[in-house]
mmCIF file of C-alpha atoms in Angstrom:
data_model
loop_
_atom_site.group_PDB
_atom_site.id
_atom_site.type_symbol
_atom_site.label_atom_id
_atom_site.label_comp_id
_atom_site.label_asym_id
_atom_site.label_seq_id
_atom_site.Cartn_x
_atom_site.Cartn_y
_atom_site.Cartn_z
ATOM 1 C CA UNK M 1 49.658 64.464 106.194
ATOM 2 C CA UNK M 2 52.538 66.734 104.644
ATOM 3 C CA UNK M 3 52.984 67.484 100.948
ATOM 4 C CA UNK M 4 56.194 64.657 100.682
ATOM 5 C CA UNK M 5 53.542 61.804 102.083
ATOM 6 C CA UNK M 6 50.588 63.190 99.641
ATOM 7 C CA UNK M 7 53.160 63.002 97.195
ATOM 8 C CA UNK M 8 54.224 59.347 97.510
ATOM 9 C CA UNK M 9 50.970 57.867 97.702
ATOM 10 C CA UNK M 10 49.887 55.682 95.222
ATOM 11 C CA UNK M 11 47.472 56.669 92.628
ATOM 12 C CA UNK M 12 44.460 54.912 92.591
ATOM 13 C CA UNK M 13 42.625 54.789 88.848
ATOM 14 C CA UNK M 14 39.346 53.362 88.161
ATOM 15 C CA UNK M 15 39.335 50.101 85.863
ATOM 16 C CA UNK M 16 38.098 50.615 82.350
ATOM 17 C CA UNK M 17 35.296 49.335 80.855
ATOM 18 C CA UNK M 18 35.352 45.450 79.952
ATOM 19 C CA UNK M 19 37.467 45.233 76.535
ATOM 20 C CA UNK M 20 37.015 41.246 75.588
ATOM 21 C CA UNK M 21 33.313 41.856 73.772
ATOM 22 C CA UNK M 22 35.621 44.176 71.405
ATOM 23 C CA UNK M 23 38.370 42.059 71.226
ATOM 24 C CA UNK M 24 35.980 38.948 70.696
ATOM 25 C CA UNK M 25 33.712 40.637 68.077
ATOM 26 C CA UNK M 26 37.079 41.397 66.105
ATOM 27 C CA UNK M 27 38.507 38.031 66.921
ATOM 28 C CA UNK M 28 35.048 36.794 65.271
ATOM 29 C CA UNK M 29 34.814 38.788 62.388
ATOM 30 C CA UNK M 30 37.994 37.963 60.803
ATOM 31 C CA UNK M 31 38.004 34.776 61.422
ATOM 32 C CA UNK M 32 34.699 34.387 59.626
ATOM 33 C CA UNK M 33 35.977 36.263 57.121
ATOM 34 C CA UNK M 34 38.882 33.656 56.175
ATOM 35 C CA UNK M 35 36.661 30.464 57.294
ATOM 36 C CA UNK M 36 34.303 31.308 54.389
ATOM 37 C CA UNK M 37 36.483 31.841 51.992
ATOM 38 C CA UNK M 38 38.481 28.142 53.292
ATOM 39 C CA UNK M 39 35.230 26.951 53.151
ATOM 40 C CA UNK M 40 34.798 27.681 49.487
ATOM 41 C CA UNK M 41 31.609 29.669 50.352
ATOM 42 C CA UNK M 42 33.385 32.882 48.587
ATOM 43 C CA UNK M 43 32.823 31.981 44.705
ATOM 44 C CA UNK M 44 31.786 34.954 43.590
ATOM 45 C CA UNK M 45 34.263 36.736 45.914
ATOM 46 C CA UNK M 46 38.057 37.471 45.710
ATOM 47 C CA UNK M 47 38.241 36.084 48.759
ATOM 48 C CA UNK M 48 40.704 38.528 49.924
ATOM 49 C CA UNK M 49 37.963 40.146 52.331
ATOM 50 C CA UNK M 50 39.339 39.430 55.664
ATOM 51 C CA UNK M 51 42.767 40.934 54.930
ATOM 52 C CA UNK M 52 42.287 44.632 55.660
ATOM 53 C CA UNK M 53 40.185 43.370 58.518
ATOM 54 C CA UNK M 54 43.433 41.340 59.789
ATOM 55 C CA UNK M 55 45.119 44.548 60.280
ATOM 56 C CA UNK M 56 41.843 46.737 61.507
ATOM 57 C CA UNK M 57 39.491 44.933 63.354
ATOM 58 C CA UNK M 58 41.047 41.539 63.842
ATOM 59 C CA UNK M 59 44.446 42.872 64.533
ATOM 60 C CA UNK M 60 44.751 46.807 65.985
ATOM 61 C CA UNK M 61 41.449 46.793 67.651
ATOM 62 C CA UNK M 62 41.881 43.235 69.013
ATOM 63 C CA UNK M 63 45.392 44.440 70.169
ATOM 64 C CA UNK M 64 43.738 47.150 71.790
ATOM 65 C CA UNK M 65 41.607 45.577 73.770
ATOM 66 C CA UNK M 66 44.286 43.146 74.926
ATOM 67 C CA UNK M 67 46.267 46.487 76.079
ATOM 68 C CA UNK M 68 43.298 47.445 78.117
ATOM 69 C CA UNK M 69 42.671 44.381 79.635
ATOM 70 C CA UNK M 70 46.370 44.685 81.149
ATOM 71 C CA UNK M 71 44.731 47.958 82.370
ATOM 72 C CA UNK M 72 42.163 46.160 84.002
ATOM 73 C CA UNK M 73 44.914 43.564 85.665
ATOM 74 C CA UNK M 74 43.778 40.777 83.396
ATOM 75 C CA UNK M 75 46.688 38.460 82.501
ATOM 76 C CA UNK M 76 44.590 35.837 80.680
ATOM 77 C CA UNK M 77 42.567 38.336 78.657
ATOM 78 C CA UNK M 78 45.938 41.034 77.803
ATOM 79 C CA UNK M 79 47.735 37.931 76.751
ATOM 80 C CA UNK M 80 44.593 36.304 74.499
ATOM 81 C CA UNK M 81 44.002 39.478 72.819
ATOM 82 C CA UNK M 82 47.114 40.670 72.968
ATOM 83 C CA UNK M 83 48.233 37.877 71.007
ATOM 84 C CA UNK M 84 45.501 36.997 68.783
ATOM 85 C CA UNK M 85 45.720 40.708 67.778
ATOM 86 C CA UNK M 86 49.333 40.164 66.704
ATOM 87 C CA UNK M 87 48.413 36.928 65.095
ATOM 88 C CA UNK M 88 46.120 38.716 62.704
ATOM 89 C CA UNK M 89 48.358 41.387 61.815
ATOM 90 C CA UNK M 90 51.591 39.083 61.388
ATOM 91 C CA UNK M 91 48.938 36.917 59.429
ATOM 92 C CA UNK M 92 48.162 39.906 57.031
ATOM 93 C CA UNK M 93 51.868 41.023 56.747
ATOM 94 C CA UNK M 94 53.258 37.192 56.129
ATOM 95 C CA UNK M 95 50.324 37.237 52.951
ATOM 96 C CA UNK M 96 51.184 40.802 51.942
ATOM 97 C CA UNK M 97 54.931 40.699 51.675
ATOM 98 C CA UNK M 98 55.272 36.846 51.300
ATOM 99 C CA UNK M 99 52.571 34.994 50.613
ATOM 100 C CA UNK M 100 51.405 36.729 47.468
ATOM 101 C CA UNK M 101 54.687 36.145 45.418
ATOM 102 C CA UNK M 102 54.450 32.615 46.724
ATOM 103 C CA UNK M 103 51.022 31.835 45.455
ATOM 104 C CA UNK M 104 51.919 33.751 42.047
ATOM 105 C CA UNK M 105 54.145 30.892 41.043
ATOM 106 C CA UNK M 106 52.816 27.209 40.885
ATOM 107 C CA UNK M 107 55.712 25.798 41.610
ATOM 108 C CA UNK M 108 55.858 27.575 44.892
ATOM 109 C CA UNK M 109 52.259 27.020 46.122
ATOM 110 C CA UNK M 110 53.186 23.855 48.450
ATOM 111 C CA UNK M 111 55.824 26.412 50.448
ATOM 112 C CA UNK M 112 53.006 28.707 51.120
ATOM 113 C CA UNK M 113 50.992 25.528 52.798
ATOM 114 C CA UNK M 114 53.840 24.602 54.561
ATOM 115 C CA UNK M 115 54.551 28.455 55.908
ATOM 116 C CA UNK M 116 51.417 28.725 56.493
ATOM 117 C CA UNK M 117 51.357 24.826 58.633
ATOM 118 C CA UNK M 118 54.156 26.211 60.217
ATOM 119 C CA UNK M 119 52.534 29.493 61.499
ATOM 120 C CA UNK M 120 48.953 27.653 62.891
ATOM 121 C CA UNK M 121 51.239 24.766 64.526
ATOM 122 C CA UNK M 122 52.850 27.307 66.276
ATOM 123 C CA UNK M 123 49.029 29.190 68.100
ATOM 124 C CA UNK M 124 48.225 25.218 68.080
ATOM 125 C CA UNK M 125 50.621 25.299 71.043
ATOM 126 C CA UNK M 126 50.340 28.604 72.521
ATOM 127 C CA UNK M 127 46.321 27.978 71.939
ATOM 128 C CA UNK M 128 46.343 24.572 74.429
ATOM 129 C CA UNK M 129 47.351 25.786 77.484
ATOM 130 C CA UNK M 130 45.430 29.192 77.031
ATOM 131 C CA UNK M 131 42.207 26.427 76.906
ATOM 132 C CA UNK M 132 43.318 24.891 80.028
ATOM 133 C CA UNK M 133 43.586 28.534 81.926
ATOM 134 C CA UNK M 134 40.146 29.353 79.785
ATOM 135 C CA UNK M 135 38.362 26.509 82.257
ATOM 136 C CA UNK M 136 38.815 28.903 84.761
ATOM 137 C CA UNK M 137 37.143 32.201 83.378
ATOM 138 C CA UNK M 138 33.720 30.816 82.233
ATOM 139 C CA UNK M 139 32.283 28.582 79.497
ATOM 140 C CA UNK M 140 31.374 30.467 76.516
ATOM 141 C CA UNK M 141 35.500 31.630 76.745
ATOM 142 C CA UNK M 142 36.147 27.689 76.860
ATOM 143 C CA UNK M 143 34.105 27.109 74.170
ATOM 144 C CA UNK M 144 35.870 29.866 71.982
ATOM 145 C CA UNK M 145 39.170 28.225 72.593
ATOM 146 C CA UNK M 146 38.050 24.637 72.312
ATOM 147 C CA UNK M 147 36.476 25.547 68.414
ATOM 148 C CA UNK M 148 39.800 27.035 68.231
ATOM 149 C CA UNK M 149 41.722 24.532 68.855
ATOM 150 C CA UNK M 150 40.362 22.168 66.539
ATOM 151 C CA UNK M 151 40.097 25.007 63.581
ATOM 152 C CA UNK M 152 44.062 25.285 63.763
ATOM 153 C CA UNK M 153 45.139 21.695 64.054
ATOM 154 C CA UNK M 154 42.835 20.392 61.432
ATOM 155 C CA UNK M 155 44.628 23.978 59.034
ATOM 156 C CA UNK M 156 47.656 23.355 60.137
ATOM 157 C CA UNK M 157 47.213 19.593 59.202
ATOM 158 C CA UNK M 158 45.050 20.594 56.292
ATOM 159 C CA UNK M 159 48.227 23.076 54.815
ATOM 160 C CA UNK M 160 51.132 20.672 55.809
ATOM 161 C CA UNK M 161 49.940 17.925 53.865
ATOM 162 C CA UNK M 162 48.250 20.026 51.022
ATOM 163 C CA UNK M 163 44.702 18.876 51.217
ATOM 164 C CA UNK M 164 41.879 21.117 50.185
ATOM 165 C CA UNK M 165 39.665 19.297 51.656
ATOM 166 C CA UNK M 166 40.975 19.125 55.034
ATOM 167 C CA UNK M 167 41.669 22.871 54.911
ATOM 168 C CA UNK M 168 37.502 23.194 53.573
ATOM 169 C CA UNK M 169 36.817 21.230 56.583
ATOM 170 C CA UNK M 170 38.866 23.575 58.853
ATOM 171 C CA UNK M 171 37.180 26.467 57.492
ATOM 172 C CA UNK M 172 33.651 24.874 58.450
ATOM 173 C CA UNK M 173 34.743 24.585 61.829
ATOM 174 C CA UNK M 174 36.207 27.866 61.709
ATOM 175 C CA UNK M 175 32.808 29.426 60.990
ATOM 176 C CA UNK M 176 31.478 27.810 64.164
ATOM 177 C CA UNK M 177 34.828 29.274 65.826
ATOM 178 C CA UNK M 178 33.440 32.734 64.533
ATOM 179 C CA UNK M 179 29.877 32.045 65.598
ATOM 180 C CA UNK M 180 30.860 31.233 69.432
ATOM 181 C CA UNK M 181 32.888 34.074 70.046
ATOM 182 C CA UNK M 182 30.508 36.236 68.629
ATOM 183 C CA UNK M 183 27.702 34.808 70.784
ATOM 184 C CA UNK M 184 30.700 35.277 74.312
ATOM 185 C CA UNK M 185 30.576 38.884 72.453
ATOM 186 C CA UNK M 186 26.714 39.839 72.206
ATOM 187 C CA UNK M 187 26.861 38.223 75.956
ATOM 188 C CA UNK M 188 30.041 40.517 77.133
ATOM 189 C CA UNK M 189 27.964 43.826 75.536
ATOM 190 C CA UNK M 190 24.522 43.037 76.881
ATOM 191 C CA UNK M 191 25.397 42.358 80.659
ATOM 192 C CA UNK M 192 28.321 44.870 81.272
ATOM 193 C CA UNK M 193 24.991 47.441 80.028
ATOM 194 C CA UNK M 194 22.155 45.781 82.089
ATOM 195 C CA UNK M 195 24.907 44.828 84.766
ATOM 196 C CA UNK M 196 23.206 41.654 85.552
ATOM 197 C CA UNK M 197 23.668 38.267 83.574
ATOM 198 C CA UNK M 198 21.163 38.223 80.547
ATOM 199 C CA UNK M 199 22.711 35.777 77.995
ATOM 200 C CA UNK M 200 24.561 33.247 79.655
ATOM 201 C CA UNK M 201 28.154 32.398 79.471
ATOM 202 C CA UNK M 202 28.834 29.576 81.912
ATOM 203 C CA UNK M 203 30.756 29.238 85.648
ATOM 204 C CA UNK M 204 34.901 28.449 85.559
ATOM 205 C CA UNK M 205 35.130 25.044 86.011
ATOM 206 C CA UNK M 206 38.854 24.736 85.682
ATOM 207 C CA UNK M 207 41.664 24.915 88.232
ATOM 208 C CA UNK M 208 41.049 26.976 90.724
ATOM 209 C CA UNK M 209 37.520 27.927 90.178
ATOM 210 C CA UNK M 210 35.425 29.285 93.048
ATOM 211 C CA UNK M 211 32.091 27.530 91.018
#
């Protein structure tokens, strides 16, 4: 082989390690975070806890690990984190330069709900057809999108029509939102370090599934 053919051949680089139990456990933390306090479980709390969280864990690291999974040739997972990641940071940035001079003013409250209507209707949509493609990765995923799903249509309901109540409910099933992807987490950590299934997650079932 001469030095021009060495030169153009392609350079092979090992995948990196599995990024979705990071991008899940930050996914799950933040979105606890917020679910408690929609919950009204935050009384004695500012209830401001999940912001910086929005931008670290929620957002950059979540990000992150969406950037490695296109690393790892993972369309479904760069484009989940990827965007959840973004979600949480535009989330924090909306409240930050925004929100907060909204909620200040009484008067101004119901334009905050709608913004905010606006903003979940909007991963409402993008959320659906990621749950249809989430059939085909395994069930514990499914379930994380499914809890989801409901969380934002019942907020974005919940904010559009300015119920507390409805938004309280949303945060209840947020909490179980947070609790699933925590458990596809602790399952993602586990057996990528035994390298054999120890908690299960499921088979695809979706389009396309080998199951």
């Amino acid at each position: 082989m001469t030095a021009t053919q060495e030169q153009q051949q392609p350079l092979m680089m090992a995948p990196a390690a599995d990024p979705a139990p990071l991008g899940l456990a930050g996914f799950a933390l933040t979105t606890f975070l917020l679910s408690a306090f929609n919950a009204g479980w935050m009384t004695k709390a500012s209830g401001l806890a999940w912001l910086g969280y929005a931008f670290a864990y929620g957002g950059l690291a979540q990000f992150c690990a969406g950037m490695w999974e296109f690393r790892n040739r993972n369309v479904f997972g760069a484009t989940a984190f990827g965007s959840y990641g973004a979600f949480w940071i535009g989330l924090a940035l909306y409240i930050q330069l925004v929100g907060k001079n909204l909620l200040a003013h009484l008067v101004t409250v119901p334009v905050f709900q709608k913004d905010v209507g606006w903003i979940l209707l909007s991963f409402a949509i993008f959320n659906t057809y990621m749950l249809l493609w989430s059939t085909m990765v395994n069930a514990a995923v499914f379930a994380v999108f499914l809890t989801l799903e409901a969380t934002e249509i019942i907020l974005f309901i919940g904010n559009f029509a300015g119920s507390s109540g409805t938004v309280k409910f949303g945060g209840y099933v947020g909490i179980v939102t947070a609790l699933v992807a925590w458990y596809a987490s602790a399952a993602g950590v586990v057996n990528g370090m035994r390298g054999t299934p120890f908690l299960p997650v499921g088979k695809p079932f979706g389009m396309g599934s080998t199951a």
